[in-house]
Amino acid sequence: MADNKTKPTRLSVAAFIDALTDPTRRADAKALVQLMQSAAGEKPRMWGSSIIGFGSYHYRYETGREGDMPLIGFSPRKAATVLYNMTESGDSKALLTRLGKHTTGKGCLYIKKLADVDQQVLEAMLVKSVAALRARHAGMA
């Protein structure tokens, strides 16, 4: 079985953000670090070479595959910033209708600019997603 490539690393979150060439994407990344750190109550950590994650949970599939992933996280990609594990709560569909300009796919939320979305709705989604993941994965070692 293949190993999960997304693992926590010792890379610097600040250096990763400072290396972003687009000033809007860099400012958005700094703001997202603050929002996600507040929502998760965890410090940011690099997962792989391009994902900034907060906290972690252990998953185990029926197939036997298991691993660890960040509770919430994001990656400032060229086309859009990808936010991970944002649709984990039962309220996510209702909140998405109020979020603003975004797209979704397989548990990910894509935004072009942080200014395109309602910050309060985004914060509510973060808090609810963290709580839902912690409840779902409580007790998994």
PDB file of C-alpha atoms in Angstrom:
ATOM      1  CA  MET A   1       0.000   0.000   0.000  1.00  0.00           C
ATOM      2  CA  ALA A   2       1.372   3.426  -0.937  1.00  0.00           C
ATOM      3  CA  ASP A   3       2.534   5.770   1.789  1.00  0.00           C
ATOM      4  CA  ASN A   4       0.682   9.036   2.345  1.00  0.00           C
ATOM      5  CA  LYS A   5       2.829  11.847   0.893  1.00  0.00           C
ATOM      6  CA  THR A   6       1.141  14.531   2.974  1.00  0.00           C
ATOM      7  CA  LYS A   7       3.020  14.435   6.260  1.00  0.00           C
ATOM      8  CA  PRO A   8       4.082  17.116   8.711  1.00  0.00           C
ATOM      9  CA  THR A   9       7.513  18.572   7.984  1.00  0.00           C
ATOM     10  CA  ARG A  10       9.950  20.912   9.678  1.00  0.00           C
ATOM     11  CA  LEU A  11       9.698  23.476   6.884  1.00  0.00           C
ATOM     12  CA  SER A  12       9.027  27.042   8.002  1.00  0.00           C
ATOM     13  CA  VAL A  13       5.478  28.320   7.518  1.00  0.00           C
ATOM     14  CA  ALA A  14       6.717  31.935   7.582  1.00  0.00           C
ATOM     15  CA  ALA A  15       9.393  31.249   4.956  1.00  0.00           C
ATOM     16  CA  PHE A  16       6.862  29.456   2.744  1.00  0.00           C
ATOM     17  CA  ILE A  17       4.448  32.417   2.937  1.00  0.00           C
ATOM     18  CA  ASP A  18       7.208  34.990   2.442  1.00  0.00           C
ATOM     19  CA  ALA A  19       8.290  33.152  -0.727  1.00  0.00           C
ATOM     20  CA  LEU A  20       4.857  33.643  -2.331  1.00  0.00           C
ATOM     21  CA  THR A  21       5.420  36.058  -5.210  1.00  0.00           C
ATOM     22  CA  ASP A  22       1.850  37.339  -5.532  1.00  0.00           C
ATOM     23  CA  PRO A  23       1.289  40.022  -2.854  1.00  0.00           C
ATOM     24  CA  THR A  24      -2.466  39.337  -2.598  1.00  0.00           C
ATOM     25  CA  ARG A  25      -1.946  35.608  -2.189  1.00  0.00           C
ATOM     26  CA  ARG A  26       0.775  36.310   0.416  1.00  0.00           C
ATOM     27  CA  ALA A  27      -1.508  38.672   2.397  1.00  0.00           C
ATOM     28  CA  ASP A  28      -4.382  36.174   2.137  1.00  0.00           C
ATOM     29  CA  ALA A  29      -2.110  33.392   3.425  1.00  0.00           C
ATOM     30  CA  LYS A  30      -1.110  35.479   6.455  1.00  0.00           C
ATOM     31  CA  ALA A  31      -4.776  36.247   7.192  1.00  0.00           C
ATOM     32  CA  LEU A  32      -5.768  32.590   6.793  1.00  0.00           C
ATOM     33  CA  VAL A  33      -3.051  31.547   9.245  1.00  0.00           C
ATOM     34  CA  GLN A  34      -4.615  33.852  11.845  1.00  0.00           C
ATOM     35  CA  LEU A  35      -8.179  32.640  11.139  1.00  0.00           C
ATOM     36  CA  MET A  36      -7.303  28.953  11.131  1.00  0.00           C
ATOM     37  CA  GLN A  37      -5.039  29.154  14.168  1.00  0.00           C
ATOM     38  CA  SER A  38      -7.862  30.796  16.092  1.00  0.00           C
ATOM     39  CA  ALA A  39     -10.449  28.249  14.907  1.00  0.00           C
ATOM     40  CA  ALA A  40      -8.311  25.178  15.611  1.00  0.00           C
ATOM     41  CA  GLY A  41      -6.440  26.449  18.659  1.00  0.00           C
ATOM     42  CA  GLU A  42      -3.298  24.996  17.060  1.00  0.00           C
ATOM     43  CA  LYS A  43      -0.148  26.524  15.610  1.00  0.00           C
ATOM     44  CA  PRO A  44       0.448  26.259  11.853  1.00  0.00           C
ATOM     45  CA  ARG A  45       2.676  23.535  10.494  1.00  0.00           C
ATOM     46  CA  MET A  46       3.777  22.652   6.995  1.00  0.00           C
ATOM     47  CA  TRP A  47       2.384  19.379   5.656  1.00  0.00           C
ATOM     48  CA  GLY A  48       4.398  18.309   2.658  1.00  0.00           C
ATOM     49  CA  SER A  49       5.946  21.193   0.760  1.00  0.00           C
ATOM     50  CA  SER A  50       2.874  23.331   0.128  1.00  0.00           C
ATOM     51  CA  ILE A  51       0.065  22.777   2.674  1.00  0.00           C
ATOM     52  CA  ILE A  52      -0.215  24.799   5.866  1.00  0.00           C
ATOM     53  CA  GLY A  53      -2.139  22.702   8.372  1.00  0.00           C
ATOM     54  CA  PHE A  54      -3.521  23.145  11.877  1.00  0.00           C
ATOM     55  CA  GLY A  55      -3.887  20.284  14.320  1.00  0.00           C
ATOM     56  CA  SER A  56      -4.229  16.737  13.086  1.00  0.00           C
ATOM     57  CA  TYR A  57      -6.470  13.703  13.133  1.00  0.00           C
ATOM     58  CA  HIS A  58      -5.911  10.041  12.461  1.00  0.00           C
ATOM     59  CA  TYR A  59      -8.043   8.324   9.839  1.00  0.00           C
ATOM     60  CA  ARG A  60      -8.552   4.655   9.065  1.00  0.00           C
ATOM     61  CA  TYR A  61     -10.482   3.386   6.053  1.00  0.00           C
ATOM     62  CA  GLU A  62     -12.214   0.016   5.796  1.00  0.00           C
ATOM     63  CA  THR A  63      -9.560  -0.938   3.224  1.00  0.00           C
ATOM     64  CA  GLY A  64      -6.944  -0.761   5.974  1.00  0.00           C
ATOM     65  CA  ARG A  65      -5.343   2.434   4.709  1.00  0.00           C
ATOM     66  CA  GLU A  66      -4.693   4.871   7.524  1.00  0.00           C
ATOM     67  CA  GLY A  67      -2.719   7.985   8.278  1.00  0.00           C
ATOM     68  CA  ASP A  68      -2.761  11.459   9.719  1.00  0.00           C
ATOM     69  CA  MET A  69      -3.989  14.691   8.168  1.00  0.00           C
ATOM     70  CA  PRO A  70      -4.416  18.272   9.361  1.00  0.00           C
ATOM     71  CA  LEU A  71      -7.800  19.137  10.879  1.00  0.00           C
ATOM     72  CA  ILE A  72      -7.962  22.161   8.623  1.00  0.00           C
ATOM     73  CA  GLY A  73      -5.441  23.652   6.271  1.00  0.00           C
ATOM     74  CA  PHE A  74      -4.838  25.525   3.071  1.00  0.00           C
ATOM     75  CA  SER A  75      -2.494  25.790   0.145  1.00  0.00           C
ATOM     76  CA  PRO A  76      -2.028  29.002  -1.831  1.00  0.00           C
ATOM     77  CA  ARG A  77      -1.974  27.534  -5.340  1.00  0.00           C
ATOM     78  CA  LYS A  78      -1.519  29.555  -8.521  1.00  0.00           C
ATOM     79  CA  ALA A  79      -5.134  29.294  -9.721  1.00  0.00           C
ATOM     80  CA  ALA A  80      -6.792  29.602  -6.299  1.00  0.00           C
ATOM     81  CA  THR A  81      -6.212  29.084  -2.608  1.00  0.00           C
ATOM     82  CA  VAL A  82      -7.387  25.614  -1.617  1.00  0.00           C
ATOM     83  CA  LEU A  83      -8.904  25.228   1.861  1.00  0.00           C
ATOM     84  CA  TYR A  84      -9.036  21.651   3.136  1.00  0.00           C
ATOM     85  CA  ASN A  85     -11.709  19.982   5.317  1.00  0.00           C
ATOM     86  CA  MET A  86     -14.080  22.929   5.113  1.00  0.00           C
ATOM     87  CA  THR A  87     -17.277  20.991   4.428  1.00  0.00           C
ATOM     88  CA  GLU A  88     -17.146  18.628   7.410  1.00  0.00           C
ATOM     89  CA  SER A  89     -20.041  20.028   9.444  1.00  0.00           C
ATOM     90  CA  GLY A  90     -23.739  19.501   8.833  1.00  0.00           C
ATOM     91  CA  ASP A  91     -24.153  23.273   8.435  1.00  0.00           C
ATOM     92  CA  SER A  92     -21.627  23.571   5.617  1.00  0.00           C
ATOM     93  CA  LYS A  93     -24.133  23.655   2.740  1.00  0.00           C
ATOM     94  CA  ALA A  94     -26.117  26.471   4.339  1.00  0.00           C
ATOM     95  CA  LEU A  95     -22.945  28.390   5.142  1.00  0.00           C
ATOM     96  CA  LEU A  96     -21.591  27.944   1.616  1.00  0.00           C
ATOM     97  CA  THR A  97     -24.635  29.760   0.213  1.00  0.00           C
ATOM     98  CA  ARG A  98     -23.653  32.797   2.299  1.00  0.00           C
ATOM     99  CA  LEU A  99     -19.872  32.557   1.852  1.00  0.00           C
ATOM    100  CA  GLY A 100     -19.391  34.510  -1.363  1.00  0.00           C
ATOM    101  CA  LYS A 101     -17.428  33.734  -4.506  1.00  0.00           C
ATOM    102  CA  HIS A 102     -15.983  30.203  -4.321  1.00  0.00           C
ATOM    103  CA  THR A 103     -16.030  26.731  -5.836  1.00  0.00           C
ATOM    104  CA  THR A 104     -15.903  23.326  -4.149  1.00  0.00           C
ATOM    105  CA  GLY A 105     -14.751  19.823  -4.918  1.00  0.00           C
ATOM    106  CA  LYS A 106     -14.128  16.643  -2.875  1.00  0.00           C
ATOM    107  CA  GLY A 107     -14.108  18.334   0.518  1.00  0.00           C
ATOM    108  CA  CYS A 108     -12.053  21.297  -0.682  1.00  0.00           C
ATOM    109  CA  LEU A 109     -13.041  24.917  -0.950  1.00  0.00           C
ATOM    110  CA  TYR A 110     -11.407  27.076  -3.621  1.00  0.00           C
ATOM    111  CA  ILE A 111     -11.227  30.856  -3.383  1.00  0.00           C
ATOM    112  CA  LYS A 112      -9.409  33.274  -5.682  1.00  0.00           C
ATOM    113  CA  LYS A 113      -9.106  36.062  -3.096  1.00  0.00           C
ATOM    114  CA  LEU A 114     -10.016  36.256   0.570  1.00  0.00           C
ATOM    115  CA  ALA A 115     -11.756  39.558  -0.187  1.00  0.00           C
ATOM    116  CA  ASP A 116     -14.291  37.604  -2.291  1.00  0.00           C
ATOM    117  CA  VAL A 117     -15.730  35.794   0.749  1.00  0.00           C
ATOM    118  CA  ASP A 118     -17.520  36.793   3.952  1.00  0.00           C
ATOM    119  CA  GLN A 119     -14.912  36.483   6.713  1.00  0.00           C
ATOM    120  CA  GLN A 120     -17.499  35.789   9.429  1.00  0.00           C
ATOM    121  CA  VAL A 121     -19.060  32.961   7.435  1.00  0.00           C
ATOM    122  CA  LEU A 122     -15.598  31.543   6.708  1.00  0.00           C
ATOM    123  CA  GLU A 123     -14.715  31.682  10.404  1.00  0.00           C
ATOM    124  CA  ALA A 124     -17.962  29.884  11.318  1.00  0.00           C
ATOM    125  CA  MET A 125     -17.173  27.177   8.744  1.00  0.00           C
ATOM    126  CA  LEU A 126     -13.678  26.733  10.180  1.00  0.00           C
ATOM    127  CA  VAL A 127     -14.892  26.383  13.771  1.00  0.00           C
ATOM    128  CA  LYS A 128     -17.685  23.970  12.815  1.00  0.00           C
ATOM    129  CA  SER A 129     -15.417  21.841  10.615  1.00  0.00           C
ATOM    130  CA  VAL A 130     -12.800  21.517  13.369  1.00  0.00           C
ATOM    131  CA  ALA A 131     -15.471  20.506  15.893  1.00  0.00           C
ATOM    132  CA  ALA A 132     -17.013  17.965  13.492  1.00  0.00           C
ATOM    133  CA  LEU A 133     -13.655  16.354  12.673  1.00  0.00           C
ATOM    134  CA  ARG A 134     -12.618  16.193  16.325  1.00  0.00           C
ATOM    135  CA  ALA A 135     -15.933  14.560  17.230  1.00  0.00           C
ATOM    136  CA  ARG A 136     -15.771  12.072  14.347  1.00  0.00           C
ATOM    137  CA  HIS A 137     -12.177  11.046  14.985  1.00  0.00           C
ATOM    138  CA  ALA A 138     -12.141  11.156  18.791  1.00  0.00           C
ATOM    139  CA  GLY A 139     -10.564   8.064  20.261  1.00  0.00           C
ATOM    140  CA  MET A 140      -8.656   7.018  17.139  1.00  0.00           C
ATOM    141  CA  ALA A 141      -5.056   6.382  18.031  1.00  0.00           C
TER     142      ALA A 141
END
